[in-house]
Coordinates of C-alpha atoms and ligand atoms in Angstrom, one line a residue:
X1 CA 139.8 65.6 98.3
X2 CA 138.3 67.7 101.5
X3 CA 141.3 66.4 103.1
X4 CA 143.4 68.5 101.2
X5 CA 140.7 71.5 101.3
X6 CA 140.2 72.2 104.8
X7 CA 143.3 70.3 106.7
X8 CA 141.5 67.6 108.7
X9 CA 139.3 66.3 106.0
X10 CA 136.1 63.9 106.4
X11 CA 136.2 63.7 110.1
X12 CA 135.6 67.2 110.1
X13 CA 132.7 67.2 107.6
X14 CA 131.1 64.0 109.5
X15 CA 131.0 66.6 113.0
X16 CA 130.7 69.4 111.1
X17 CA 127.3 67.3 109.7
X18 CA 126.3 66.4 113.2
X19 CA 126.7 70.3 114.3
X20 CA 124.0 70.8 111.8
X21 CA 121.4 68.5 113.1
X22 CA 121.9 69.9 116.5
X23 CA 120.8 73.6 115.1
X24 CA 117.8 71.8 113.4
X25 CA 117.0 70.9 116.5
X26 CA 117.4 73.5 118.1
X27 CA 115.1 75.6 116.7
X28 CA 117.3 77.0 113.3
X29 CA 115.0 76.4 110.5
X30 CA 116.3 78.4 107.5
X31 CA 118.1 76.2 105.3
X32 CA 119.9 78.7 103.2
X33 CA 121.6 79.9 107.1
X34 CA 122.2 76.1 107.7
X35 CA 123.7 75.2 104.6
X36 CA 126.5 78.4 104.6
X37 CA 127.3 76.7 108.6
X38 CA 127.9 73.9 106.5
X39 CA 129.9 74.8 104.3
X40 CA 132.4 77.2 106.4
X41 CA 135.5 75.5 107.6
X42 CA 135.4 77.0 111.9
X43 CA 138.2 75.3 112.6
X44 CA 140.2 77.9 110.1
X45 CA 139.4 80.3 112.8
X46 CA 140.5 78.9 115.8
X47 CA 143.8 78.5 117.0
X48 CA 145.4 75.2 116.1
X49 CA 145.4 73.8 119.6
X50 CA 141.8 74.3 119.6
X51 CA 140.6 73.7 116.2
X52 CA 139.5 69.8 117.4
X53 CA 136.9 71.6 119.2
X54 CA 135.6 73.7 116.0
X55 CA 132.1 71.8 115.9
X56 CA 131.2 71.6 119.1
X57 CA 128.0 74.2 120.0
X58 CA 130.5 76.3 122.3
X59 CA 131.8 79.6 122.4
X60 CA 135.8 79.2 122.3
X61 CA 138.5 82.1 122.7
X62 CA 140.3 83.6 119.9
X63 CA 143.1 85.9 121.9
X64 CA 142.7 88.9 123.7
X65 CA 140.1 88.2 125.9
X66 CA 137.0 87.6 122.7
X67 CA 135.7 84.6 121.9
X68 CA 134.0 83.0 118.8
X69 CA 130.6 82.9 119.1
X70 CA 128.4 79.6 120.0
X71 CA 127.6 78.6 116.5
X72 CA 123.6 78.2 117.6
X73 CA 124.0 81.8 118.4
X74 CA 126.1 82.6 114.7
X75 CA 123.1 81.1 113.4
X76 CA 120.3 82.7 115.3
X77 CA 121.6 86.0 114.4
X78 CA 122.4 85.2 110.7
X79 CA 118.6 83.5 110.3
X80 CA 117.0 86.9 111.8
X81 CA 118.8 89.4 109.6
X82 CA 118.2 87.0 107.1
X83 CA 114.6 87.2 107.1
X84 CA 114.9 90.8 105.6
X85 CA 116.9 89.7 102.7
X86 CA 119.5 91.9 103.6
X87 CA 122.4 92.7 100.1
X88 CA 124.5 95.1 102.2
X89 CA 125.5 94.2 105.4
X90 CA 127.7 96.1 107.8
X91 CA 129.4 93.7 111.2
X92 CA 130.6 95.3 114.0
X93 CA 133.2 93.1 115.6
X94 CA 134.7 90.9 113.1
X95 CA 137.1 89.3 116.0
X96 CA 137.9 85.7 114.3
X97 CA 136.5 86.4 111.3
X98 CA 134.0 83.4 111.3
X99 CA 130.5 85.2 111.3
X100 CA 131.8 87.4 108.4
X101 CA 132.7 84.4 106.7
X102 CA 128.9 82.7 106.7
X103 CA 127.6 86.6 105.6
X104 CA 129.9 86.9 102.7
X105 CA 128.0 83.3 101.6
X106 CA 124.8 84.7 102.4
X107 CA 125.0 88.7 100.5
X108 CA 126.1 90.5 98.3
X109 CA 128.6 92.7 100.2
X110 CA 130.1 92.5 103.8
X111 CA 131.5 95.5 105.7
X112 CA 133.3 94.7 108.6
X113 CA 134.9 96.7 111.8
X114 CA 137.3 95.4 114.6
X115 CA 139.1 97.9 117.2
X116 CA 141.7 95.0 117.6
X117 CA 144.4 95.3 114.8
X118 CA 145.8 91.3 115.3
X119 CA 142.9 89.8 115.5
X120 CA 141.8 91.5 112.0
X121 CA 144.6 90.8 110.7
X122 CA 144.2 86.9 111.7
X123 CA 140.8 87.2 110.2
X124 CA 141.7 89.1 106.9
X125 CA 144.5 85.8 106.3
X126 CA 141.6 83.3 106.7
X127 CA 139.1 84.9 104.8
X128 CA 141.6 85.7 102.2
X129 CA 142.7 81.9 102.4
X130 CA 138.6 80.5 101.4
X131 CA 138.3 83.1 98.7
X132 CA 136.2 85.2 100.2
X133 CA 136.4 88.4 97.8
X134 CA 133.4 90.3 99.0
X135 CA 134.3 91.4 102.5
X136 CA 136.0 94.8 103.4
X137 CA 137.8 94.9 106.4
X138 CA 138.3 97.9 109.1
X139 CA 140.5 98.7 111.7
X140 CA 138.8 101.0 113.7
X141 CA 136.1 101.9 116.8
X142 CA 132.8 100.5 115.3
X143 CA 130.3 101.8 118.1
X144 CA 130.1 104.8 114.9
X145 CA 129.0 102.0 112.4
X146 CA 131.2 103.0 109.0
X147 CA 129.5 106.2 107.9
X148 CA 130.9 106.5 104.7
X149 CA 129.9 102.8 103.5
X150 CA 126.2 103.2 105.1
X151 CA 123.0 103.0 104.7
X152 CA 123.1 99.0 105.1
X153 CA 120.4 96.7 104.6
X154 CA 121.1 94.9 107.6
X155 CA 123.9 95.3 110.9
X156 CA 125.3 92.8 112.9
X157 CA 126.8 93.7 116.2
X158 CA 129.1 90.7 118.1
X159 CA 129.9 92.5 121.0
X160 CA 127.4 94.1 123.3
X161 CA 126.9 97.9 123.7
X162 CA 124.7 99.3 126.5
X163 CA 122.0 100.3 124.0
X164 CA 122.1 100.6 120.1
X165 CA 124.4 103.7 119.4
X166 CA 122.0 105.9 117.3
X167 CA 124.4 106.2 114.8
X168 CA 123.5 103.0 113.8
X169 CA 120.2 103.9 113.1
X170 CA 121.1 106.5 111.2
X171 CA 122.9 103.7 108.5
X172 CA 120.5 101.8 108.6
X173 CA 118.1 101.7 105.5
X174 CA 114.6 101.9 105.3
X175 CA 113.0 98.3 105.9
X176 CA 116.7 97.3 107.0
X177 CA 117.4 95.2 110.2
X178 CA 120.0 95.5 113.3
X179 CA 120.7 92.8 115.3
X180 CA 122.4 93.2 118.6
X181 CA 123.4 91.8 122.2
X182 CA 122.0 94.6 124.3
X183 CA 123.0 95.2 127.8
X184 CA 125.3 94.6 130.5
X185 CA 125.5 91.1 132.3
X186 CA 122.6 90.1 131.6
X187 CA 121.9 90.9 127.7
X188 CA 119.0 90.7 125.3
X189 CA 119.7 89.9 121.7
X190 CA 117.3 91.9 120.1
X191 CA 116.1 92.6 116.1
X192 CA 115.1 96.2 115.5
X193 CA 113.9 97.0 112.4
X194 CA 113.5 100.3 110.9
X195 CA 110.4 101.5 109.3
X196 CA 110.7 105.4 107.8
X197 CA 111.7 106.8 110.7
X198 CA 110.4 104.1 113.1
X199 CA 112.1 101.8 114.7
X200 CA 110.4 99.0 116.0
X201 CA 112.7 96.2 118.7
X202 CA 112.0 93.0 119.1
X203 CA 113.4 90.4 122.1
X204 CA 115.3 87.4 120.2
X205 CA 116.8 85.6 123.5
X206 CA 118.9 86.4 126.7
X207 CA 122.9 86.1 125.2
X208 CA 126.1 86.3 126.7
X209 CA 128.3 88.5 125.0
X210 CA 132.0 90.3 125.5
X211 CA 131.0 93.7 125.6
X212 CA 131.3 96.6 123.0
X213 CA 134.1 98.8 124.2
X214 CA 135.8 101.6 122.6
X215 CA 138.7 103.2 121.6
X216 CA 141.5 100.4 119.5
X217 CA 144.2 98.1 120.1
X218 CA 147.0 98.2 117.6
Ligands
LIG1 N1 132.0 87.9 115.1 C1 133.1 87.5 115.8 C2 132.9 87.5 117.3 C3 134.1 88.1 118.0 S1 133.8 88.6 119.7 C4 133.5 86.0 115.4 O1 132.8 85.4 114.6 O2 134.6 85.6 115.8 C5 133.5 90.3 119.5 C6 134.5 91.1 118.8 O3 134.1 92.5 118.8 C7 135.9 91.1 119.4 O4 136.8 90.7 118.5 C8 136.1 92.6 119.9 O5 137.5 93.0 119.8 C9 135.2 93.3 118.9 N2 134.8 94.7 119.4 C10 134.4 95.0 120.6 N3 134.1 96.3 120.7 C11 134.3 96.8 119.4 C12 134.2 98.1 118.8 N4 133.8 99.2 119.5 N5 134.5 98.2 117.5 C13 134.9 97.1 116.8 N6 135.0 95.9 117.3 C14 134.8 95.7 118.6

């Protein structure tokens, strides 16, 4: 009975299906990454009056001028902080909730920060609704990362800063991963990896991204 799981039942899995074979081909190999895209119902975090266009390989707008990422780009991100085998991961910008969702399929623990008090609490509801019971939630400025839950294996930033805040770095375990938007207008999405004290940054693809800003919206 998906029907009665997910609201709109085998139409959705049928796209949702056909979303999967686009990321195949575009490039999205890892099939642990695919399967949790799968499996998580984005049309729970949409808006109603958008939730027919929860398969489609778009970005679409959650409120409050964010969006929800392009799924090929949910799933570019997840499949390179995947390829360190990340347990503890840290998300800055949980906005709808949807990326958090995939990680708390994919690891062992999920930390997650948004600076806009709504749009967590929208997320907190869904994720609560699919039984999601390893993601902690924030309410807060993430450009500072969540010091008191670091280091993290891996860090996942969904909004774009200027440059990777060092105090990022600094949560970021040894062998552990960060991957970020970086820039303004035109952004990278880069991997950096720390080894010891060395951090080494790789060029993923140019992005579009809302950018990281600070301060929070209650
Ligand atoms: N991962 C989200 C993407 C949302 S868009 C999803 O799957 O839906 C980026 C989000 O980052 C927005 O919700 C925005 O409010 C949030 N954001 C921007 N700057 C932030 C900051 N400094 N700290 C925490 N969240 C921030």
């Amino acid at each position: 009975m998906v029907a009665a799981i997910d609201g709109i039942g085998m139409t959705s899995r049928r796209t949702r299906m056909r979303l999967i074979q686009r990321l195949r081909e575009a490039g999205i190999a890892d099939e642990q990454v695919l399967t949790a895209m799968a499996d998580v119902p984005r049309h729970i975090f949409l808006d109603e009056a958008l939730s027919h266009r929860a398969y489609e390989d778009t970005a679409l707008p959650i409120g409050y001028s964010q969006t929800l990422s392009q799924p090929y780009i949910v799933a570019r991100m997840t499949e390179s902080l995947m390829r360190h085998k990340p347990r503890k991961v840290l998300e800055l910008g949980t906005g709808s909730g949807y990326q958090t969702a995939i990680l708390a399929r994919l690891v062992d623990q999920v930390f997650s920060v948004e600076r806009i008090k709504p749009l967590q609490d929208r997320a907190r509801d869904r994720l609560r609704q699919l039984g999601y019971r390893n993601t902690m939630l924030k309410h807060a400025d993430g450009g500072m990362g969540w010091p008191e839950q670091g280091p993290f294996d891996g860090i996942i930033v969904t909004a774009a800063p200027r440059e990777i805040p060092p105090e990022l770095k600094d949560q970021l375990a040894d062998g552990g991963v960060i991957v970020a938007p970086i820039g303004e207008g035109t952004q990278m999405l880069v991997e950096m990896v720390r080894q010891g004290d060395r951090f080494e940054t790789r060029d993923i693809e140019p992005v579009r991204f809302v950018p990281l800003l600070g301060g929070v919206v209650r």
